mmCIF file of C-alpha atoms in Angstrom:
data_model
loop_
_atom_site.group_PDB
_atom_site.id
_atom_site.type_symbol
_atom_site.label_atom_id
_atom_site.label_comp_id
_atom_site.label_asym_id
_atom_site.label_seq_id
_atom_site.Cartn_x
_atom_site.Cartn_y
_atom_site.Cartn_z
ATOM 1 C CA MET O 1 -5.469 0.758 22.898
ATOM 2 C CA ARG O 2 -3.489 3.071 23.004
ATOM 3 C CA LYS O 3 -0.228 1.275 22.171
ATOM 4 C CA LEU O 4 -1.207 -0.422 19.326
ATOM 5 C CA LEU O 5 -3.370 2.488 17.808
ATOM 6 C CA ALA O 6 0.213 4.441 18.013
ATOM 7 C CA GLU O 7 1.937 1.776 16.480
ATOM 8 C CA PHE O 8 -0.522 1.180 13.721
ATOM 9 C CA TRP O 9 -0.204 5.574 12.820
ATOM 10 C CA TRP O 10 1.122 5.611 9.406
ATOM 11 C CA ALA O 11 -2.279 2.925 8.627
ATOM 12 C CA PHE O 12 -3.678 5.914 9.443
ATOM 13 C CA LEU O 13 -2.005 8.334 7.631
ATOM 14 C CA MET O 14 -2.079 5.947 4.484
ATOM 15 C CA ARG O 15 -5.966 5.469 4.857
ATOM 16 C CA GLY O 16 -6.198 9.762 5.288
ATOM 17 C CA ILE O 17 -4.098 9.881 1.892
ATOM 18 C CA LEU O 18 -6.462 7.113 -0.148
ATOM 19 C CA ALA O 19 -9.611 8.663 1.066
ATOM 20 C CA ILE O 20 -8.486 11.999 -0.050
ATOM 21 C CA ILE O 21 -7.228 10.866 -3.672
ATOM 22 C CA PHE O 22 -10.639 9.284 -3.711
ATOM 23 C CA GLY O 23 -12.627 12.301 -2.833
ATOM 24 C CA ALA O 24 -10.798 14.761 -5.326
ATOM 25 C CA ALA O 25 -11.335 11.932 -8.263
ATOM 26 C CA ALA O 26 -15.493 11.274 -7.058
ATOM 27 C CA ILE O 27 -15.813 15.349 -7.334
ATOM 28 C CA ILE O 28 -13.975 15.651 -10.765
ATOM 29 C CA TRP O 29 -14.696 13.066 -12.362
ATOM 30 C CA PRO O 30 -18.358 11.932 -10.838
ATOM 31 C CA GLY O 31 -20.262 10.151 -13.946
ATOM 32 C CA LYS O 32 -16.544 8.383 -14.184
ATOM 33 C CA THR O 33 -16.548 7.187 -10.280
ATOM 34 C CA LEU O 34 -19.787 6.304 -10.424
ATOM 35 C CA GLU O 35 -19.450 3.951 -13.739
ATOM 36 C CA LEU O 36 -15.786 2.547 -12.568
ATOM 37 C CA LEU O 37 -16.940 1.453 -8.962
ATOM 38 C CA ILE O 38 -19.719 -0.313 -10.108
ATOM 39 C CA PHE O 39 -17.598 -2.043 -13.182
ATOM 40 C CA ILE O 40 -14.873 -3.077 -10.870
ATOM 41 C CA ILE O 41 -18.159 -4.487 -8.391
ATOM 42 C CA GLY O 42 -19.755 -6.528 -11.583
ATOM 43 C CA VAL O 43 -16.048 -7.455 -12.832
ATOM 44 C CA TYR O 44 -15.509 -9.256 -9.396
ATOM 45 C CA PHE O 45 -18.353 -10.788 -8.856
ATOM 46 C CA PHE O 46 -18.781 -12.324 -12.319
ATOM 47 C CA ALA O 47 -14.727 -13.323 -11.950
ATOM 48 C CA ASP O 48 -15.466 -14.682 -8.297
ATOM 49 C CA GLY O 49 -17.961 -16.797 -9.728
ATOM 50 C CA ILE O 50 -15.448 -18.386 -12.075
ATOM 51 C CA VAL O 51 -12.837 -18.850 -9.084
ATOM 52 C CA ILE O 52 -15.797 -20.550 -6.771
ATOM 53 C CA ILE O 53 -17.295 -22.790 -9.947
ATOM 54 C CA PHE O 54 -13.363 -23.885 -11.098
ATOM 55 C CA THR O 55 -12.839 -24.277 -6.629
ATOM 56 C CA ALA O 56 -16.372 -26.430 -7.054
ATOM 57 C CA PHE O 57 -14.719 -28.892 -9.420
ATOM 58 C CA GLY O 58 -11.923 -29.413 -6.774
ATOM 59 C CA ASN O 59 -13.996 -31.015 -4.163
ATOM 60 C CA LYS O 60 -15.836 -33.708 -3.925
ATOM 61 C CA GLU O 61 -17.818 -33.229 -1.342
ATOM 62 C CA GLU O 62 -19.891 -29.944 -1.265
ATOM 63 C CA TRP O 63 -19.264 -29.125 -4.842
ATOM 64 C CA TRP O 64 -22.540 -28.466 -5.669
ATOM 65 C CA MET O 65 -22.725 -25.920 -3.156
ATOM 66 C CA LEU O 66 -20.005 -24.095 -4.532
ATOM 67 C CA LEU O 67 -21.626 -24.795 -7.694
ATOM 68 C CA ILE O 68 -24.656 -22.932 -7.222
ATOM 69 C CA GLU O 69 -22.444 -20.392 -5.202
ATOM 70 C CA GLY O 70 -19.698 -19.524 -8.372
ATOM 71 C CA ILE O 71 -23.664 -19.831 -10.788
ATOM 72 C CA ILE O 72 -25.156 -17.220 -8.530
ATOM 73 C CA SER O 73 -22.080 -14.699 -8.224
ATOM 74 C CA MET O 74 -21.514 -14.854 -11.919
ATOM 75 C CA LEU O 75 -25.645 -13.949 -11.830
ATOM 76 C CA PHE O 76 -25.006 -11.031 -9.885
ATOM 77 C CA GLY O 77 -22.215 -9.840 -12.254
ATOM 78 C CA ILE O 78 -24.159 -10.405 -15.135
ATOM 79 C CA VAL O 79 -26.732 -8.414 -14.120
ATOM 80 C CA ILE O 80 -25.037 -5.570 -12.574
ATOM 81 C CA PHE O 81 -23.408 -5.024 -16.538
ATOM 82 C CA PHE O 82 -27.102 -5.176 -17.938
ATOM 83 C CA LEU O 83 -28.900 -2.967 -15.044
ATOM 84 C CA PRO O 84 -26.434 -0.809 -13.729
ATOM 85 C CA GLY O 85 -29.499 1.890 -12.350
ATOM 86 C CA VAL O 86 -30.804 -0.496 -9.513
ATOM 87 C CA THR O 87 -26.966 -1.900 -9.283
ATOM 88 C CA THR O 88 -26.437 2.136 -8.605
ATOM 89 C CA LEU O 89 -29.069 2.468 -5.687
ATOM 90 C CA ILE O 90 -28.021 -0.505 -4.032
ATOM 91 C CA LEU O 91 -24.174 0.753 -4.398
ATOM 92 C CA LEU O 92 -25.504 3.631 -2.374
ATOM 93 C CA TYR O 93 -27.438 1.980 0.548
ATOM 94 C CA LEU O 94 -24.181 -0.378 0.482
ATOM 95 C CA ILE O 95 -21.844 2.874 0.882
ATOM 96 C CA ALA O 96 -24.029 4.506 3.623
ATOM 97 C CA MET O 97 -24.059 1.401 5.765
ATOM 98 C CA TRP O 98 -20.784 1.230 5.472
ATOM 99 C CA ALA O 99 -20.581 5.426 6.268
ATOM 100 C CA LEU O 100 -22.624 4.527 9.357
ATOM 101 C CA PHE O 101 -21.118 1.595 10.766
ATOM 102 C CA THR O 102 -17.589 3.179 10.219
ATOM 103 C CA GLY O 103 -19.090 6.068 11.812
ATOM 104 C CA ILE O 104 -20.488 4.314 14.660
ATOM 105 C CA PHE O 105 -17.094 2.321 15.651
ATOM 106 C CA GLU O 106 -15.095 5.475 15.349
ATOM 107 C CA LEU O 107 -17.552 7.547 18.049
ATOM 108 C CA ILE O 108 -17.088 4.117 20.157
ATOM 109 C CA THR O 109 -13.472 3.980 19.966
ATOM 110 C CA ILE O 110 -13.192 8.016 21.508
ATOM 111 C CA PHE O 111 -15.230 6.307 25.056
ATOM 112 C CA ARG O 112 -12.151 3.313 24.569
ATOM 113 C CA LEU O 113 -9.232 5.905 24.451
ATOM 114 C CA PRO O 114 -7.977 7.474 27.356
ATOM 115 C CA ARG O 115 -9.519 10.818 28.093
ATOM 116 C CA GLY O 116 -8.024 14.160 26.954
ATOM 117 C CA HIS O 117 -5.630 11.687 24.498
ATOM 118 C CA SER O 118 -5.048 14.224 21.834
ATOM 119 C CA GLY O 119 -6.805 12.547 18.439
ATOM 120 C CA PHE O 120 -10.224 13.446 20.205
ATOM 121 C CA TYR O 121 -11.677 15.670 18.145
ATOM 122 C CA SER O 122 -10.437 14.097 14.394
ATOM 123 C CA LEU O 123 -11.551 10.601 16.182
ATOM 124 C CA LEU O 124 -14.892 12.839 16.446
ATOM 125 C CA ILE O 125 -14.736 14.523 13.245
ATOM 126 C CA MET O 126 -14.503 11.664 11.115
ATOM 127 C CA GLY O 127 -17.656 9.904 13.172
ATOM 128 C CA VAL O 128 -19.857 12.206 12.686
ATOM 129 C CA LEU O 129 -18.916 12.645 9.065
ATOM 130 C CA SER O 130 -19.583 9.402 8.796
ATOM 131 C CA VAL O 131 -22.607 9.071 10.614
ATOM 132 C CA LEU O 132 -24.031 12.408 8.670
ATOM 133 C CA LEU O 133 -23.047 10.696 5.055
ATOM 134 C CA ALA O 134 -24.714 7.412 5.899
ATOM 135 C CA ILE O 135 -27.983 9.008 7.384
ATOM 136 C CA LEU O 136 -28.408 11.703 3.917
ATOM 137 C CA LEU O 137 -27.369 8.849 1.318
ATOM 138 C CA ILE O 138 -30.554 6.790 3.386
ATOM 139 C CA ALA O 139 -32.841 9.929 3.160
ATOM 140 C CA PHE O 140 -32.200 11.428 -0.122
ATOM 141 C CA PRO O 141 -31.328 8.446 -2.690
ATOM 142 C CA GLY O 142 -33.644 9.877 -4.987
ATOM 143 C CA LYS O 143 -31.537 12.522 -5.535
ATOM 144 C CA GLY O 144 -29.096 11.232 -8.360
ATOM 145 C CA ALA O 145 -26.368 9.010 -8.310
ATOM 146 C CA LEU O 146 -24.016 11.579 -8.759
ATOM 147 C CA ALA O 147 -24.954 14.587 -6.612
ATOM 148 C CA ALA O 148 -24.585 11.426 -4.347
ATOM 149 C CA ILE O 149 -21.045 10.546 -5.799
ATOM 150 C CA TRP O 150 -20.208 13.973 -4.952
ATOM 151 C CA LEU O 151 -21.116 14.461 -1.402
ATOM 152 C CA ILE O 152 -18.844 11.021 -0.717
ATOM 153 C CA GLY O 153 -16.279 12.929 -2.261
ATOM 154 C CA VAL O 154 -16.413 15.830 -0.470
ATOM 155 C CA TYR O 155 -17.054 13.227 2.890
ATOM 156 C CA ALA O 156 -13.933 11.507 1.263
ATOM 157 C CA ILE O 157 -11.458 14.554 1.263
ATOM 158 C CA LEU O 158 -13.189 15.977 4.780
ATOM 159 C CA PHE O 159 -12.541 12.223 6.515
ATOM 160 C CA GLY O 160 -9.122 12.081 5.018
ATOM 161 C CA ILE O 161 -7.882 14.808 6.485
ATOM 162 C CA SER O 162 -9.119 14.208 9.693
ATOM 163 C CA THR O 163 -7.424 10.512 9.405
ATOM 164 C CA ILE O 164 -4.076 11.990 8.446
ATOM 165 C CA ILE O 165 -4.375 14.017 11.180
ATOM 166 C CA PHE O 166 -5.591 11.579 13.911
ATOM 167 C CA GLY O 167 -2.085 9.127 12.408
ATOM 168 C CA LEU O 168 0.329 12.836 13.129
ATOM 169 C CA LYS O 169 -1.530 12.519 16.550
ATOM 170 C CA LEU O 170 -1.066 8.600 16.889
ATOM 171 C CA ARG O 171 2.953 9.221 16.129
ATOM 172 C CA SER O 172 3.264 11.460 18.797
ATOM 173 C CA TRP O 173 2.213 8.602 21.088
ATOM 174 C CA ILE O 174 4.757 6.538 20.566
ATOM 175 C CA GLU O 175 7.979 7.364 22.788
ATOM 176 C CA PRO O 176 10.939 9.346 21.238
ATOM 177 C CA SER O 177 13.653 6.914 21.658
ATOM 178 C CA LYS O 178 11.256 4.355 19.876
ATOM 179 C CA VAL O 179 10.820 5.545 16.799
ATOM 180 C CA THR O 180 12.664 3.984 14.428
ATOM 181 C CA GLU O 181 14.153 5.748 10.954
ATOM 182 C CA GLN O 182 11.672 2.977 9.265
ATOM 183 C CA GLN O 183 8.759 5.004 10.631
ATOM 184 C CA LEU O 184 9.902 8.420 10.012
#
């Protein structure tokens, strides 16, 4: 597992950079971030429904199931556009579940890596921050979506920093003779 992680050190670096960018945007523009997330989800569900319906017309055997799935997906997209408040609460719970599972898997990864590995504390911080975010979002969903977006922004920045540090630690695991110019 150590070798596999080390080979993809750059993916952790990119993940961290993207998290920091998202976190900064969420803090600077919390209302716009929330509106954009809800809009993107609504557009996705609606477009996904259209694609599924077109797929249904090309499928001779299970066309009716695909048609129903496409209609349901489109309806979810419409509901998101007309009931954004409900969507916001659901979105917060989805983010909380994502953060919880992410944190749990990061904490589990600590025990799967060799004792004393150099990324232990970075991975520990990533896991603990993820679980704490999940607990706060689940415990206090009514405190306001904008406050939650700000909290998510702070989390994303801290998570991004920890992920970048972890990625750089992974890079140090690569044997010097195996580092290519492309990896630099």
